[in-house]
PDB file of N, CA and C in Angstrom:
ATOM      1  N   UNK A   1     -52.726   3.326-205.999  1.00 56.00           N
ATOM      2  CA  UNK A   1     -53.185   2.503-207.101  1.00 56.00           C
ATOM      3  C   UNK A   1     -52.188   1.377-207.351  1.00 56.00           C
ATOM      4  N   UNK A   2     -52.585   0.092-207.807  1.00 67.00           N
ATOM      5  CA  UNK A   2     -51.781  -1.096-208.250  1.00 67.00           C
ATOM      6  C   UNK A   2     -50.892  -0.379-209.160  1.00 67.00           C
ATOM      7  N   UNK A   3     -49.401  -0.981-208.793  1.00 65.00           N
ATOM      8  CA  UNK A   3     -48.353  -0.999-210.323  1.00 65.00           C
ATOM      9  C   UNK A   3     -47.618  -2.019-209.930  1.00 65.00           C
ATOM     10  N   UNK A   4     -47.489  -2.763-211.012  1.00 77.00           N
ATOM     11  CA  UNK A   4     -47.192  -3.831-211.313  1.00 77.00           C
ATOM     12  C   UNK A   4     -45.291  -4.123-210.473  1.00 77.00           C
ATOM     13  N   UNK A   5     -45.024  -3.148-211.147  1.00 78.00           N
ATOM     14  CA  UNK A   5     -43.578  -2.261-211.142  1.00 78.00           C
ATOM     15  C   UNK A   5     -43.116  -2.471-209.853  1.00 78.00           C
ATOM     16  N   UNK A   6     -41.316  -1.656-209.653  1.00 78.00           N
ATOM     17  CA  UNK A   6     -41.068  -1.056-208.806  1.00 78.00           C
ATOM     18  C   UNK A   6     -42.373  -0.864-207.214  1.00 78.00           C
ATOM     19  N   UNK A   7     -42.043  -0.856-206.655  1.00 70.00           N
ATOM     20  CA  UNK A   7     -42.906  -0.444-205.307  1.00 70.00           C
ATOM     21  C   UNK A   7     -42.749   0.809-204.195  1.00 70.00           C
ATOM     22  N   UNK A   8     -41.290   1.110-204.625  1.00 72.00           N
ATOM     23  CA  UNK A   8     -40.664   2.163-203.824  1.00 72.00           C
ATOM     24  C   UNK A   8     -41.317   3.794-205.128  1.00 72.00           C
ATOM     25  N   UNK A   9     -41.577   3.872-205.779  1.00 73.00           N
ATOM     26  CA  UNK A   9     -42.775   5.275-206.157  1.00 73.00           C
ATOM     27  C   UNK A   9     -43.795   5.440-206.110  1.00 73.00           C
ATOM     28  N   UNK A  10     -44.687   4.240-204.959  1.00 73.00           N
ATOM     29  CA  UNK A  10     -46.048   4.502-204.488  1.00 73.00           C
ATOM     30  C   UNK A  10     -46.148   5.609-203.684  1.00 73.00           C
ATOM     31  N   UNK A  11     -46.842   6.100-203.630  1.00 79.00           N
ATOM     32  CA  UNK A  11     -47.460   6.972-202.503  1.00 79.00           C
ATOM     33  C   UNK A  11     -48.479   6.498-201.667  1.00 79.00           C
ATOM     34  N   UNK A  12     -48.511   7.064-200.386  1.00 81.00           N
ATOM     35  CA  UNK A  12     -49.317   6.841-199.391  1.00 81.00           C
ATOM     36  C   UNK A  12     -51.111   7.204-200.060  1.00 81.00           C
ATOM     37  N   UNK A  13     -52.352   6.408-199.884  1.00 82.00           N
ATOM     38  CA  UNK A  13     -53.242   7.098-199.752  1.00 82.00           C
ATOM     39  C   UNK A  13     -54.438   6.738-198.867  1.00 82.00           C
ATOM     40  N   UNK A  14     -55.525   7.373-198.782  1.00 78.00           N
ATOM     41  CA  UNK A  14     -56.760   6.959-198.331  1.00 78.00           C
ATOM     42  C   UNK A  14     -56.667   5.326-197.739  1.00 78.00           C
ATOM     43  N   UNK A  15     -56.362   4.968-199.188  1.00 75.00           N
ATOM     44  CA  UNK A  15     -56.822   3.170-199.041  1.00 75.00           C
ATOM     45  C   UNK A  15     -55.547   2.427-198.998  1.00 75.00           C
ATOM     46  N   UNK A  16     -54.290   3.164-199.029  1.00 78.00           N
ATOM     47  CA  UNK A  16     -52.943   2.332-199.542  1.00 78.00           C
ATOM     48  C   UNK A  16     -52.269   2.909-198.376  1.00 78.00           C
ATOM     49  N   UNK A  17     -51.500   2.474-197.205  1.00 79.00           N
ATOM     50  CA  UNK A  17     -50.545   2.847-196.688  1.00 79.00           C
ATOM     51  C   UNK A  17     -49.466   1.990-195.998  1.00 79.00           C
ATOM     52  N   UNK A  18     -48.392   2.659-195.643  1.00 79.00           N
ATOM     53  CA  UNK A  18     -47.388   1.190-195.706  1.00 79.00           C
ATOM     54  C   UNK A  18     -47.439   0.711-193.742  1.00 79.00           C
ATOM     55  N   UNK A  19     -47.318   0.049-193.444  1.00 79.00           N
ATOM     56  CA  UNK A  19     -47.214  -0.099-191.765  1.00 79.00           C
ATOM     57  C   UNK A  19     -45.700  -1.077-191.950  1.00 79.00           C
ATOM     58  N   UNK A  20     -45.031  -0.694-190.762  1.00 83.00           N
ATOM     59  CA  UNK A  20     -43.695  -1.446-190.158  1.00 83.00           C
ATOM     60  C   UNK A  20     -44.720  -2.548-189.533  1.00 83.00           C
ATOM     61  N   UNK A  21     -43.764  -4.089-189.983  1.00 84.00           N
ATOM     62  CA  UNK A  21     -44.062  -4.707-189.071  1.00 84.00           C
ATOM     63  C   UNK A  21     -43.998  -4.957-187.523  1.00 84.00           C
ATOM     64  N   UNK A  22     -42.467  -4.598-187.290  1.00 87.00           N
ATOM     65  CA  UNK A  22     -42.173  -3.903-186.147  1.00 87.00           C
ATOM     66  C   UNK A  22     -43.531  -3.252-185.182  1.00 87.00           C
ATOM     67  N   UNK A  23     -43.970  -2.195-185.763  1.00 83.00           N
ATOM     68  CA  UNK A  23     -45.111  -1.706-185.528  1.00 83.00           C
ATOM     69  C   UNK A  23     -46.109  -2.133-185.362  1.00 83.00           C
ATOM     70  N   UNK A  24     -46.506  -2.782-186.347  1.00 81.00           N
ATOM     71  CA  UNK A  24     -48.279  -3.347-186.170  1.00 81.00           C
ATOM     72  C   UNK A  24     -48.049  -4.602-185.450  1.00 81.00           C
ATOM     73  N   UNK A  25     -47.080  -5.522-184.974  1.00 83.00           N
ATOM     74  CA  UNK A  25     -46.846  -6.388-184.128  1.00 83.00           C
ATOM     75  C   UNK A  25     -47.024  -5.658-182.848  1.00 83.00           C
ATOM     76  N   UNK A  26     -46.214  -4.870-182.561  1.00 86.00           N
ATOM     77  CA  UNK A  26     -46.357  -4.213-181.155  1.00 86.00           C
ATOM     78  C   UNK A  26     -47.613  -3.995-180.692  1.00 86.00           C
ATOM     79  N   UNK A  27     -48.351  -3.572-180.850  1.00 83.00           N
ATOM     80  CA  UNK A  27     -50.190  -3.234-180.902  1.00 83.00           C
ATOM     81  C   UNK A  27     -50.327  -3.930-180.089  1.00 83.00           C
ATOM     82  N   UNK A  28     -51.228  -3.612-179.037  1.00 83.00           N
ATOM     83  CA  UNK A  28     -52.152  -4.714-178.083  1.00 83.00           C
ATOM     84  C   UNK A  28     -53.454  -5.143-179.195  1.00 83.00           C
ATOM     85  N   UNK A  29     -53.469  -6.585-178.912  1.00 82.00           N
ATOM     86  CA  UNK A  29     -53.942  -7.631-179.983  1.00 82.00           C
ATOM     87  C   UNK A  29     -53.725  -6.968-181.399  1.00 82.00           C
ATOM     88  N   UNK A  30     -52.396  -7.367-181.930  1.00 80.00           N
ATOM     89  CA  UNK A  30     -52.288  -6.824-182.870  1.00 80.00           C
ATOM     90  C   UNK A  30     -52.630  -8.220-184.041  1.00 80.00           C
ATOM     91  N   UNK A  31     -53.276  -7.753-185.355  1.00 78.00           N
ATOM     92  CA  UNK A  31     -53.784  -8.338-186.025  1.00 78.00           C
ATOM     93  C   UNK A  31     -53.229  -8.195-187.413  1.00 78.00           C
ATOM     94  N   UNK A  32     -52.914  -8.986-188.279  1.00 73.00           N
ATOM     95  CA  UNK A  32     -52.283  -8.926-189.560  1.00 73.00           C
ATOM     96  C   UNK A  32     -54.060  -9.404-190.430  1.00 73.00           C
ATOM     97  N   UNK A  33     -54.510  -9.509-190.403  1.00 77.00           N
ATOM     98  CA  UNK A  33     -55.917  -9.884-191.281  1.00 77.00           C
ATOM     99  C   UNK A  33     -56.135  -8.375-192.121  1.00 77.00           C
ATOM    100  N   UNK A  34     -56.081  -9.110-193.448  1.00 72.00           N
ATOM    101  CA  UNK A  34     -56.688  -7.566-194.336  1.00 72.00           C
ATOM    102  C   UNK A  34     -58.326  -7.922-193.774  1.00 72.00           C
ATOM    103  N   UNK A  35     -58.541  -6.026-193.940  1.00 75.00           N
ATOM    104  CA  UNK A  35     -60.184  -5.874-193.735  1.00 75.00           C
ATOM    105  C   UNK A  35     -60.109  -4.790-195.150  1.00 75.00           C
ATOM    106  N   UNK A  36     -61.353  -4.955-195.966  1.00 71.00           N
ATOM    107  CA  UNK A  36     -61.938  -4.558-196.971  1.00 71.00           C
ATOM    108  C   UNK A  36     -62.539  -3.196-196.035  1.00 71.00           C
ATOM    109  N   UNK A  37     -62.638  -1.773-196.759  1.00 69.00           N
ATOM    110  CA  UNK A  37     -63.691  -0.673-196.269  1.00 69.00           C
ATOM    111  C   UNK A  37     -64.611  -1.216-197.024  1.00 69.00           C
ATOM    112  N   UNK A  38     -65.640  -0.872-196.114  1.00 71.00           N
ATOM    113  CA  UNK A  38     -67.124  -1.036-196.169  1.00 71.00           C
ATOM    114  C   UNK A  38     -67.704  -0.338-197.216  1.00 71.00           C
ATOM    115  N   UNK A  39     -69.134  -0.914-197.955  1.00 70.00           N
ATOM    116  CA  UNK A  39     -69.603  -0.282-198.677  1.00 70.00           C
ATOM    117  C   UNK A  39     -70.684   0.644-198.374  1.00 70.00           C
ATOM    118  N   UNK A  40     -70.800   1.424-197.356  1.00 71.00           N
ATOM    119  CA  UNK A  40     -72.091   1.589-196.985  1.00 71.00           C
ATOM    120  C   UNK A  40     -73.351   1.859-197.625  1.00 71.00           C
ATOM    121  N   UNK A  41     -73.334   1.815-199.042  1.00 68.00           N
ATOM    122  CA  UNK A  41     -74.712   1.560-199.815  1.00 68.00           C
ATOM    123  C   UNK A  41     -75.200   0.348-200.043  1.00 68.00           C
ATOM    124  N   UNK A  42     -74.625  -0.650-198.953  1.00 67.00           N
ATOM    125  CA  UNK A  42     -75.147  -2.088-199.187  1.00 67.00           C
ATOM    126  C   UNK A  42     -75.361  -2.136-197.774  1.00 67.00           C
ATOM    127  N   UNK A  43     -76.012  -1.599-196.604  1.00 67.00           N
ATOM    128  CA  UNK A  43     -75.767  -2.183-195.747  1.00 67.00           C
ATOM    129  C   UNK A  43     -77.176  -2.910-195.498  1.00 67.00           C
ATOM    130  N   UNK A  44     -78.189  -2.765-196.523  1.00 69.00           N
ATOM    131  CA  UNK A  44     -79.616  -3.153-196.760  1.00 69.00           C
ATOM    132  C   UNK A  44     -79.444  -4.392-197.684  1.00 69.00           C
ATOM    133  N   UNK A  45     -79.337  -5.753-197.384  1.00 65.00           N
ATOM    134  CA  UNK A  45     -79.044  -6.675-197.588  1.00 65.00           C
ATOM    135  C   UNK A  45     -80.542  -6.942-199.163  1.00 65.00           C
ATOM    136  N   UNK A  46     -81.376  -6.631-198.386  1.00 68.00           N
ATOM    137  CA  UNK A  46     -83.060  -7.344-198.740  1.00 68.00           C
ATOM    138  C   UNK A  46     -82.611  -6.216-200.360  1.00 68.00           C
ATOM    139  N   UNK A  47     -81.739  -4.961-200.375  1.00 71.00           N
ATOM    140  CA  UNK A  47     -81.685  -4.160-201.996  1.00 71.00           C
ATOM    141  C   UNK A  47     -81.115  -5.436-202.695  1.00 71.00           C
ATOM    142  N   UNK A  48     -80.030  -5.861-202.328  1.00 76.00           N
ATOM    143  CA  UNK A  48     -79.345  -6.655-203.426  1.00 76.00           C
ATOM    144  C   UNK A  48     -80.496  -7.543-204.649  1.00 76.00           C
ATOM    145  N   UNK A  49     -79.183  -7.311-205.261  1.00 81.00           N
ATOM    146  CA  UNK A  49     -80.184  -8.208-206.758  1.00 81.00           C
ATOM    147  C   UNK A  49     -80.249  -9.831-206.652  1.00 81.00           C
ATOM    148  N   UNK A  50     -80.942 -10.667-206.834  1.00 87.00           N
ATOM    149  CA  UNK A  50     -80.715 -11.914-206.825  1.00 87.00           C
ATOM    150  C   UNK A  50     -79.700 -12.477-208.075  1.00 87.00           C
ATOM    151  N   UNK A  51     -79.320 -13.772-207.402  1.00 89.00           N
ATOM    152  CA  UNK A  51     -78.206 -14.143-208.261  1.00 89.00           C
ATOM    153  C   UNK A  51     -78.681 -14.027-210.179  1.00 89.00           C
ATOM    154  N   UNK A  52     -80.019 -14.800-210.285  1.00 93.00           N
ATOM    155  CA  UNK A  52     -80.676 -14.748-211.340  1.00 93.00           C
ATOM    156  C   UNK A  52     -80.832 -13.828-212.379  1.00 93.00           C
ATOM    157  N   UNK A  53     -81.332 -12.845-211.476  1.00 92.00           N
ATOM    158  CA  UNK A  53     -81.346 -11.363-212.015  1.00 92.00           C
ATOM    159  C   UNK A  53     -79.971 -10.699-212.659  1.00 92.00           C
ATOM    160  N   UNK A  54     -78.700 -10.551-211.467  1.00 93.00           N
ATOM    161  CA  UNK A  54     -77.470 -10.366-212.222  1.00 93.00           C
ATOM    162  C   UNK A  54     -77.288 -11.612-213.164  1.00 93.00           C
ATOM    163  N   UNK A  55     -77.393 -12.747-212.975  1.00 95.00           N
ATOM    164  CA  UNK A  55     -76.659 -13.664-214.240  1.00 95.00           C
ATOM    165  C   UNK A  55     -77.502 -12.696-215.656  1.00 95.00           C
ATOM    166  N   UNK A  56     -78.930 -12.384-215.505  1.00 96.00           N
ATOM    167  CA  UNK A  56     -79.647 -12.332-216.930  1.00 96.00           C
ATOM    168  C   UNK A  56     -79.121 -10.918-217.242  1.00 96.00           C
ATOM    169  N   UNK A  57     -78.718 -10.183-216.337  1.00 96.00           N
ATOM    170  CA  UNK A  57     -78.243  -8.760-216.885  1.00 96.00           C
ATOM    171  C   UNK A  57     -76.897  -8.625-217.412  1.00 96.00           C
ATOM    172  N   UNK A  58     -76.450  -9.687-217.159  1.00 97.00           N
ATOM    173  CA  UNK A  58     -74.669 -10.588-217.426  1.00 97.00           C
ATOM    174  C   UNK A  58     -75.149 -10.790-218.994  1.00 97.00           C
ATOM    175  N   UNK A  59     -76.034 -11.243-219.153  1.00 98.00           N
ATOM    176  CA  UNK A  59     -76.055 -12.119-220.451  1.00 98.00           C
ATOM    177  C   UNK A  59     -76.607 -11.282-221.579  1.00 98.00           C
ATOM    178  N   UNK A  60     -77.205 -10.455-221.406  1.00 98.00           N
ATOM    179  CA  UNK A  60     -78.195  -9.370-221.672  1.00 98.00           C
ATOM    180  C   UNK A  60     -77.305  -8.147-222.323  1.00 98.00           C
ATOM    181  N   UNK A  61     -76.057  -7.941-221.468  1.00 97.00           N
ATOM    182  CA  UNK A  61     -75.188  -7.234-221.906  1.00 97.00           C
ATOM    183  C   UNK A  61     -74.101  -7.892-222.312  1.00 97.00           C
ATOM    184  N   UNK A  62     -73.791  -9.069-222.867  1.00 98.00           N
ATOM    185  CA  UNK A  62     -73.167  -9.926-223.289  1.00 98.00           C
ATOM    186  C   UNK A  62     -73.390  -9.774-224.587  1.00 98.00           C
ATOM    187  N   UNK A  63     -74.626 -10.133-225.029  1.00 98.00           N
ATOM    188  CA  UNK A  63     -75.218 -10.092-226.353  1.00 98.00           C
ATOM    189  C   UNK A  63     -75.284  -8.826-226.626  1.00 98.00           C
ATOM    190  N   UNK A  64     -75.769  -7.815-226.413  1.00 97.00           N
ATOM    191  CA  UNK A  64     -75.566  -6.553-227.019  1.00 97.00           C
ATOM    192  C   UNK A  64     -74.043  -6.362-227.296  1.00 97.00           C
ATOM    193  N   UNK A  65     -73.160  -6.233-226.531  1.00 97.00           N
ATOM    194  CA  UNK A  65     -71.570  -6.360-226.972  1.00 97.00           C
ATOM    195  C   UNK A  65     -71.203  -7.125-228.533  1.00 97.00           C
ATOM    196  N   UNK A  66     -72.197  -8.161-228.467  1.00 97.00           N
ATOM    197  CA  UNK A  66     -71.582  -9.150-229.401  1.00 97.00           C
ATOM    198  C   UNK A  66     -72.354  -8.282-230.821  1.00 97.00           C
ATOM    199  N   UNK A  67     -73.622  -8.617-230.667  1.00 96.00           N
ATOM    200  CA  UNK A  67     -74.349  -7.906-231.763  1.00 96.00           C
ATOM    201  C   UNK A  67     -73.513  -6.312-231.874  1.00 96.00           C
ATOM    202  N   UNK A  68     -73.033  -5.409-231.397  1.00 96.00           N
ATOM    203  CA  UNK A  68     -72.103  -4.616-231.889  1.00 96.00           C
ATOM    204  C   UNK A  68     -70.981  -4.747-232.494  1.00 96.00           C
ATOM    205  N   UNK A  69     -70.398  -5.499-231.868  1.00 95.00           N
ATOM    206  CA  UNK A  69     -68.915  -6.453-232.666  1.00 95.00           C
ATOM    207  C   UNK A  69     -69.123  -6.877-234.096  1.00 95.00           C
ATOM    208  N   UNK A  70     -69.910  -7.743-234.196  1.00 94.00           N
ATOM    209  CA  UNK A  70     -70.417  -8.339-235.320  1.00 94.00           C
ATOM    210  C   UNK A  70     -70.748  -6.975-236.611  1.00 94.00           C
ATOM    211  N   UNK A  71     -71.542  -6.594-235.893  1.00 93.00           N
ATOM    212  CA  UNK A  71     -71.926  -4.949-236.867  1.00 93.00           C
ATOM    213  C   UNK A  71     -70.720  -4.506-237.757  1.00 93.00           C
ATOM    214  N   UNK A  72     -69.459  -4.090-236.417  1.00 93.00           N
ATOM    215  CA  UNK A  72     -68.401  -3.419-236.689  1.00 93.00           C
ATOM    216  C   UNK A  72     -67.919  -4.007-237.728  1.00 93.00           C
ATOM    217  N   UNK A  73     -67.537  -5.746-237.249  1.00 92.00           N
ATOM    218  CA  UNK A  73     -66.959  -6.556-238.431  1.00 92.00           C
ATOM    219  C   UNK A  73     -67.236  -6.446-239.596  1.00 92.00           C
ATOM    220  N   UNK A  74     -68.760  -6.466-239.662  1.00 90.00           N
ATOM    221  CA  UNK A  74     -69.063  -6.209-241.121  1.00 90.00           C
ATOM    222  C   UNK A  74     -69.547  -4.783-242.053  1.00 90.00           C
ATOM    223  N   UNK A  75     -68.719  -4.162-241.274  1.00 90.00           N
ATOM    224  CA  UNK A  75     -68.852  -2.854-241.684  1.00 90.00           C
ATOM    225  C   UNK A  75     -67.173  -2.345-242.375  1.00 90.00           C
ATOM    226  N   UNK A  76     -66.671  -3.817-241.936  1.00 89.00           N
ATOM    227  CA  UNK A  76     -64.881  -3.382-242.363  1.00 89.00           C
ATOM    228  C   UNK A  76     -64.830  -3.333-243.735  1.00 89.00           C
ATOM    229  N   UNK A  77     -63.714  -2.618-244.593  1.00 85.00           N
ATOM    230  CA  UNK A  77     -63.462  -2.914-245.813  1.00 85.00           C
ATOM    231  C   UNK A  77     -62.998  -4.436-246.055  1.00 85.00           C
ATOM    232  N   UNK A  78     -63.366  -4.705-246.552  1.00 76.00           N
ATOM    233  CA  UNK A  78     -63.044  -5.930-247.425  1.00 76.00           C
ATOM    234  C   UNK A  78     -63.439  -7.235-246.794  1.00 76.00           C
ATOM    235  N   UNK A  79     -64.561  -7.126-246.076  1.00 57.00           N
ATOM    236  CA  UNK A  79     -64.977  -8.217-245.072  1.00 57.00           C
ATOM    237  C   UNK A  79     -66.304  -8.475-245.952  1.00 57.00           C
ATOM    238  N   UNK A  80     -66.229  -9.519-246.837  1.00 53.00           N
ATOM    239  CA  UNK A  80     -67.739  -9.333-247.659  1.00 53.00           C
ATOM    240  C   UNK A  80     -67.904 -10.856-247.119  1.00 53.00           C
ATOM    241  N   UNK A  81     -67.587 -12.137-246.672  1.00 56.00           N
ATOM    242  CA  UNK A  81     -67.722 -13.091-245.790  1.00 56.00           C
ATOM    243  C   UNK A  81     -69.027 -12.684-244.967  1.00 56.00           C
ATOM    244  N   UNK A  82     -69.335 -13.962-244.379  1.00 58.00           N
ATOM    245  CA  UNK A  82     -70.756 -13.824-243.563  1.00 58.00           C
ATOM    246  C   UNK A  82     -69.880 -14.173-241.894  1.00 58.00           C
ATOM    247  N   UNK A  83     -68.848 -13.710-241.646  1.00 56.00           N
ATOM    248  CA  UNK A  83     -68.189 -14.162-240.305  1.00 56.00           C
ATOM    249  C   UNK A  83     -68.953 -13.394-239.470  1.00 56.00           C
ATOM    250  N   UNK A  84     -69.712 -11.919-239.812  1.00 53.00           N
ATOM    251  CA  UNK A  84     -70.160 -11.630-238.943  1.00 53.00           C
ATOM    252  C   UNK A  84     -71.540 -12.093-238.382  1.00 53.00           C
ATOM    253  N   UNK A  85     -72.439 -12.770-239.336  1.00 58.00           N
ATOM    254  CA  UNK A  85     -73.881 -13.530-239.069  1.00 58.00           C
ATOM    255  C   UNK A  85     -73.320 -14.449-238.205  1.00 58.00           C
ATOM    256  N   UNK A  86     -72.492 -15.433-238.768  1.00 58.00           N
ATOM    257  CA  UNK A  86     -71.562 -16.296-237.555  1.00 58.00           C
ATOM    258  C   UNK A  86     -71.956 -16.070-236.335  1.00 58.00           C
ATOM    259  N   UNK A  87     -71.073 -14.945-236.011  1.00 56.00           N
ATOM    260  CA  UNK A  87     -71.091 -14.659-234.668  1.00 56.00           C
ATOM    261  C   UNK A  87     -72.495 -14.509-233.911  1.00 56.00           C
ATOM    262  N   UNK A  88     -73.264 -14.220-235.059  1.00 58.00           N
ATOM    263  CA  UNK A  88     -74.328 -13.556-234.110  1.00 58.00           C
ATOM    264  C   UNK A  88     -75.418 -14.664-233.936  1.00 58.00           C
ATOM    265  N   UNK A  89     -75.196 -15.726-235.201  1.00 62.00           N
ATOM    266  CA  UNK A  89     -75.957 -17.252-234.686  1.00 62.00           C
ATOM    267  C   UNK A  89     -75.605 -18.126-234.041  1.00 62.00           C
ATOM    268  N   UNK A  90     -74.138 -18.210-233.497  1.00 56.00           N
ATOM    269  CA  UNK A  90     -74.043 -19.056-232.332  1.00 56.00           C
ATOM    270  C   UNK A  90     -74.168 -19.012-230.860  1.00 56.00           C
TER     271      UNK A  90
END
């Protein structure tokens, strides 16, 4: 997993491991290019969603977020202001 930190208390895993350069130079055609693992529940191109579709499900759950926020706000003590209609009419 990413840490920001130190680098020497990673551990080796699945997806993280360290190679000598030494090493991966030596390789017949040896290659420094990161490769991503595959997703194999995408390998059916024609499933994907169109761009359209994710933007409106982007936005869709955008506004529900907000209309909750807003709720919360005005559910605070001492928030008797309309900041939360605000939010929810612009």
């Amino acid at each position: 997993a990413y840490s920001p930190g130190d680098r020497s208390p990673r551990a080796e895993s699945e997806r993280f491991r360290c190679f000598a350069y030494d090493e991966s130079i030596a390789r017949d055609k040896a290659n420094l290019d990161i490769t991503w693992l595959r997703d194999e529940s995408l390998d059916d191109a024609a499933s994907l969603l169109s761009q359209g579709v994710l933007d409106a499900e982007i936005v869709e759950e955008l506004e529900a977020a907000l209309a909750q926020t807003a709720e919360s706000a005005a559910s605070l003590p001492g928030e008797g202001d309309d900041s939360a209609e605000t939010l929810l009419d612009s």
